[in-house]
Every structure is written in C-alpha cells, then in structure tokens.
mmCIF file of C-alpha atoms and ligand atoms in Angstrom:
data_model
loop_
_atom_site.group_PDB
_atom_site.id
_atom_site.type_symbol
_atom_site.label_atom_id
_atom_site.label_comp_id
_atom_site.label_asym_id
_atom_site.label_seq_id
_atom_site.Cartn_x
_atom_site.Cartn_y
_atom_site.Cartn_z
ATOM 1 C CA MET A 174 -19.826 -3.647 -2.997
ATOM 2 C CA ALA A 175 -18.663 -7.073 -1.827
ATOM 3 C CA GLY A 176 -15.179 -6.097 -0.713
ATOM 4 C CA ASN A 177 -12.967 -3.677 -2.576
ATOM 5 C CA ARG A 178 -11.204 -3.665 -5.913
ATOM 6 C CA THR A 179 -7.794 -4.099 -7.420
ATOM 7 C CA PHE A 180 -6.480 -4.090 -10.975
ATOM 8 C CA THR A 181 -4.514 -6.835 -12.725
ATOM 9 C CA MET A 182 -2.987 -7.589 -16.098
ATOM 10 C CA ILE A 183 -1.983 -11.011 -17.351
ATOM 11 C CA LYS A 184 1.184 -9.909 -19.144
ATOM 12 C CA PRO A 185 2.358 -10.823 -22.685
ATOM 13 C CA ASP A 186 4.660 -13.685 -21.559
ATOM 14 C CA ALA A 187 1.824 -15.477 -19.753
ATOM 15 C CA VAL A 188 -0.594 -14.983 -22.656
ATOM 16 C CA GLU A 189 2.080 -16.312 -25.042
ATOM 17 C CA SER A 190 2.739 -19.357 -22.821
ATOM 18 C CA LYS A 191 -1.014 -20.155 -22.813
ATOM 19 C CA ASN A 192 -1.473 -19.568 -19.103
ATOM 20 C CA ILE A 193 -4.483 -17.194 -19.199
ATOM 21 C CA GLY A 194 -6.779 -20.018 -18.048
ATOM 22 C CA ASN A 195 -4.445 -21.299 -15.332
ATOM 23 C CA ILE A 196 -3.945 -17.806 -13.904
ATOM 24 C CA LEU A 197 -7.672 -16.941 -13.939
ATOM 25 C CA GLN A 198 -8.332 -20.256 -12.155
ATOM 26 C CA MET A 199 -5.855 -19.332 -9.401
ATOM 27 C CA ILE A 200 -7.457 -15.890 -9.091
ATOM 28 C CA THR A 201 -11.015 -17.195 -8.752
ATOM 29 C CA ASP A 202 -9.922 -20.097 -6.494
ATOM 30 C CA ALA A 203 -8.409 -17.464 -4.160
ATOM 31 C CA GLY A 204 -11.833 -15.852 -3.766
ATOM 32 C CA PHE A 205 -11.642 -12.904 -6.164
ATOM 33 C CA SER A 206 -14.652 -11.985 -8.301
ATOM 34 C CA ILE A 207 -13.976 -10.688 -11.813
ATOM 35 C CA LYS A 208 -15.865 -7.399 -12.261
ATOM 36 C CA ALA A 209 -14.484 -6.433 -15.690
ATOM 37 C CA MET A 210 -12.135 -8.123 -18.157
ATOM 38 C CA LYS A 211 -10.720 -7.718 -21.647
ATOM 39 C CA LEU A 212 -8.061 -9.041 -24.012
ATOM 40 C CA THR A 213 -6.222 -6.078 -25.479
ATOM 41 C CA GLN A 214 -2.800 -4.926 -26.659
ATOM 42 C CA LEU A 215 -1.317 -1.789 -25.123
ATOM 43 C CA THR A 216 -0.021 0.968 -27.370
ATOM 44 C CA VAL A 217 3.414 2.415 -26.574
ATOM 45 C CA GLU A 218 1.663 5.597 -25.435
ATOM 46 C CA GLN A 219 -0.624 3.660 -23.042
ATOM 47 C CA ALA A 220 2.241 1.580 -21.605
ATOM 48 C CA LYS A 221 4.411 4.674 -21.054
ATOM 49 C CA LYS A 222 1.558 6.385 -19.230
ATOM 50 C CA PHE A 223 0.611 3.323 -17.170
ATOM 51 C CA TYR A 224 4.233 2.872 -15.987
ATOM 52 C CA GLU A 225 5.080 6.594 -15.771
ATOM 53 C CA VAL A 226 6.116 6.194 -12.103
ATOM 54 C CA HIS A 227 9.021 4.047 -13.390
ATOM 55 C CA SER A 228 10.105 6.508 -16.093
ATOM 56 C CA GLU A 229 13.439 7.242 -14.381
ATOM 57 C CA ARG A 230 14.263 3.560 -13.828
ATOM 58 C CA PRO A 231 16.845 1.958 -16.154
ATOM 59 C CA PHE A 232 14.387 -0.742 -17.242
ATOM 60 C CA TYR A 233 11.595 1.678 -18.286
ATOM 61 C CA MET A 234 11.942 1.358 -22.062
ATOM 62 C CA GLU A 235 12.491 -2.424 -21.785
ATOM 63 C CA LEU A 236 9.280 -2.591 -19.738
ATOM 64 C CA VAL A 237 7.318 -0.520 -22.274
ATOM 65 C CA GLU A 238 8.646 -2.635 -25.148
ATOM 66 C CA TYR A 239 7.743 -5.872 -23.365
ATOM 67 C CA MET A 240 4.265 -4.737 -22.270
ATOM 68 C CA THR A 241 3.409 -3.739 -25.857
ATOM 69 C CA SER A 242 4.927 -6.873 -27.437
ATOM 70 C CA GLY A 243 1.683 -8.880 -27.462
ATOM 71 C CA PRO A 244 -1.809 -9.156 -26.041
ATOM 72 C CA ILE A 245 -2.574 -8.796 -22.356
ATOM 73 C CA VAL A 246 -5.681 -9.542 -20.297
ATOM 74 C CA ALA A 247 -6.754 -6.577 -18.152
ATOM 75 C CA ALA A 248 -9.206 -7.182 -15.307
ATOM 76 C CA ILE A 249 -10.806 -5.613 -12.262
ATOM 77 C CA LEU A 250 -10.950 -7.968 -9.265
ATOM 78 C CA GLU A 251 -13.085 -7.673 -6.150
ATOM 79 C CA LYS A 252 -12.595 -9.210 -2.702
ATOM 80 C CA ASP A 253 -12.180 -8.102 0.906
ATOM 81 C CA ASN A 254 -8.681 -6.667 1.214
ATOM 82 C CA ALA A 255 -8.293 -7.065 -2.566
ATOM 83 C CA MET A 256 -5.092 -5.097 -3.184
ATOM 84 C CA ALA A 257 -2.987 -6.672 -0.427
ATOM 85 C CA ASP A 258 -4.400 -10.185 -0.874
ATOM 86 C CA PHE A 259 -3.719 -10.030 -4.609
ATOM 87 C CA ARG A 260 -0.114 -8.920 -4.046
ATOM 88 C CA THR A 261 0.246 -11.984 -1.777
ATOM 89 C CA LEU A 262 -1.266 -14.244 -4.457
ATOM 90 C CA ILE A 263 1.093 -12.988 -7.180
ATOM 91 C CA GLY A 264 4.314 -13.123 -5.137
ATOM 92 C CA ALA A 265 7.517 -11.080 -5.357
ATOM 93 C CA THR A 266 8.456 -9.175 -8.533
ATOM 94 C CA ASP A 267 11.322 -11.593 -9.224
ATOM 95 C CA PRO A 268 9.945 -15.153 -9.563
ATOM 96 C CA ALA A 269 13.184 -16.479 -8.048
ATOM 97 C CA GLU A 270 12.133 -14.742 -4.820
ATOM 98 C CA ALA A 271 8.387 -15.400 -5.081
ATOM 99 C CA ALA A 272 6.828 -17.682 -2.450
ATOM 100 C CA PRO A 273 5.911 -21.219 -3.603
ATOM 101 C CA ASN A 274 2.494 -21.573 -5.259
ATOM 102 C CA THR A 275 2.231 -17.868 -6.064
ATOM 103 C CA ILE A 276 1.278 -16.949 -9.633
ATOM 104 C CA ARG A 277 4.743 -15.592 -10.368
ATOM 105 C CA ALA A 278 6.501 -18.625 -8.850
ATOM 106 C CA LYS A 279 4.440 -20.873 -11.112
ATOM 107 C CA TYR A 280 4.189 -18.900 -14.346
ATOM 108 C CA ALA A 281 6.703 -16.021 -14.512
ATOM 109 C CA GLU A 282 9.780 -16.321 -16.737
ATOM 110 C CA SER A 283 11.956 -13.628 -15.143
ATOM 111 C CA LYS A 284 11.917 -10.422 -13.097
ATOM 112 C CA ALA A 285 11.015 -8.512 -16.269
ATOM 113 C CA LYS A 286 8.636 -11.062 -17.813
ATOM 114 C CA ASN A 287 6.788 -11.818 -14.627
ATOM 115 C CA ALA A 288 3.357 -12.997 -15.801
ATOM 116 C CA VAL A 289 1.065 -10.599 -13.923
ATOM 117 C CA HIS A 290 0.591 -7.060 -12.698
ATOM 118 C CA GLY A 291 -1.093 -6.182 -9.400
ATOM 119 C CA SER A 292 -1.812 -2.681 -8.097
ATOM 120 C CA ASP A 293 0.397 -1.634 -5.170
ATOM 121 C CA SER A 294 -2.067 0.590 -3.252
ATOM 122 C CA ASP A 295 -5.820 1.174 -3.098
ATOM 123 C CA GLU A 296 -5.258 4.623 -4.589
ATOM 124 C CA ASN A 297 -3.317 3.215 -7.558
ATOM 125 C CA ALA A 298 -5.880 0.415 -7.947
ATOM 126 C CA ALA A 299 -8.619 3.005 -8.496
ATOM 127 C CA ILE A 300 -6.456 4.939 -10.973
ATOM 128 C CA GLU A 301 -5.510 1.759 -12.873
ATOM 129 C CA CYS A 302 -9.099 0.432 -13.021
ATOM 130 C CA ALA A 303 -10.226 3.769 -14.482
ATOM 131 C CA PHE A 304 -7.278 3.805 -16.914
ATOM 132 C CA HIS A 305 -8.521 0.591 -18.567
ATOM 133 C CA PHE A 306 -12.278 0.453 -17.980
ATOM 134 C CA SER A 307 -15.249 2.796 -18.174
ATOM 135 C CA ASP A 308 -17.987 2.483 -15.532
ATOM 136 C CA ALA A 309 -20.227 0.853 -18.177
ATOM 137 C CA GLU A 310 -17.699 -2.010 -18.591
ATOM 138 C CA ILE A 311 -17.776 -2.916 -14.884
ATOM 139 C CA VAL A 312 -20.395 -5.515 -13.990
ATOM 140 C CA GLY A 313 -22.434 -5.319 -10.804
HETATM 141 P P1 IDP B 669 5.723 -5.081 -9.272
HETATM 142 O O1 IDP B 669 5.110 -5.429 -10.621
HETATM 143 O O2 IDP B 669 5.999 -6.309 -8.443
HETATM 144 O O3 IDP B 669 4.908 -4.038 -8.520
HETATM 145 P P2 IDP B 669 7.609 -2.941 -9.870
HETATM 146 O O4 IDP B 669 8.864 -2.681 -9.096
HETATM 147 O O5 IDP B 669 6.461 -2.005 -9.706
HETATM 148 O O6 IDP B 669 7.163 -4.449 -9.559
HETATM 149 O O7 IDP B 669 8.032 -2.997 -11.409
HETATM 150 C C1 IDP B 669 7.045 -2.956 -12.426
HETATM 151 C C2 IDP B 669 7.409 -3.985 -13.474
HETATM 152 O O8 IDP B 669 8.631 -3.603 -14.102
HETATM 153 C C3 IDP B 669 7.681 -5.399 -12.944
HETATM 154 O O9 IDP B 669 6.491 -6.129 -12.721
HETATM 155 C C4 IDP B 669 8.522 -5.988 -14.053
HETATM 156 O O10 IDP B 669 7.737 -6.388 -15.181
HETATM 157 C C5 IDP B 669 9.365 -4.785 -14.457
HETATM 158 N N1 IDP B 669 10.647 -4.750 -13.726
HETATM 159 C C6 IDP B 669 10.843 -4.494 -12.416
HETATM 160 N N2 IDP B 669 12.151 -4.555 -12.088
HETATM 161 C C7 IDP B 669 12.799 -4.835 -13.244
HETATM 162 C C8 IDP B 669 14.185 -5.021 -13.570
HETATM 163 O O11 IDP B 669 15.080 -4.930 -12.705
HETATM 164 N N3 IDP B 669 14.468 -5.313 -14.880
HETATM 165 C C9 IDP B 669 13.500 -5.403 -15.843
HETATM 166 N N4 IDP B 669 12.193 -5.239 -15.583
HETATM 167 C C10 IDP B 669 11.847 -4.967 -14.303
HETATM 168 MG MG1 MG B 670 4.486 -2.078 -9.018
#
C-alpha cells in the first residue's frame, strides 16, 4: 500500500453549495489518492451509529439531523501519514478557528456545518472505512 488510509465525508452543506469539485481538487492537490468514493445519503440509523461517540453531547441530534439532511460524498484516501495530514488539510472544527487555506476555512459555514469529516485516529479511520465500503469497493 502506498501510505496508509483515512476516511472522509464531504458533508451536506458543501454538497449543497456545489463545492464537491473544489474540495476533491484540494484533496488530490495535497497528495492524497482516492481509493474508494460514493455519493450517498445517510439514514438516521447510519448517522447515529457513525457519531455514536458523540451521543452524550448536546449537539448529537442536531448533528444527526444535519448529516442526514442531504447527500454526502464518502471516500477513502491514501497517503503517507494520511490521518494526521488530512486533519491538517481540513483545519479546526470551527471554521472561525481553522488555519487559512484549509478546507474548512474556505468552505465551511459554521462549527456544525463544517464541510468535511476526517477520521481522528488510525483506528477510527479503519472502522469508518469499513462502515461505508466493502473490500470490493476499494480500488488497488
Ligand atoms: P471534528 O469533525 O473536527 O473531528 P468533533 O468534535 O469530532 O469535530 O465533532 C463532530 C462533528 O460534530 C463536527 O464536525 C461538527 O459537524 C459537529 N459539531 C461539533 N461541535 C459542535 C457544536 O458545538 N455544535 C454543533 N455541532 C457541532
Ligand atoms: Mg471528530
């Protein structure tokens, strides 16, 4: 494998604002290879399960409602140091605090509607890739 893998979603706000292409361009320009990708819409059950770690947080139901409100693009990305480098590329959760030229600084609307997801550990990356893709859907 050329590097290791992380998982991303282009979230409903960024799909709605027609930034799928701009965000994929930033991702590939930063050296990530796309190993799997699909346009899909999460069910409430899927979103609740995906974000289960946040189930005690006050914003949990708002997050589930938002993540199921429209289509998303789910993808598996590969690069050396993929998880950490992708977190750097996306920037802080709140776009007001995200470094300039990060995906969230450029395309996120708010701390809730923040354009993209990125896995926060290699262990979670593997879980999240498997949550959305079968081995047969991963190329190479
Ligand atoms: P991350 O996406 O940068 O890892 P997390 O703290 O894991 O941030 O939160 C998961 C997602 O929950 C965020 O990306 C954002 O969409 C949403 N979220 C986080 N904090 C808040 C909040 O204070 N209000 C509403 N939504 C939030
Ligand atoms: Mg997180």
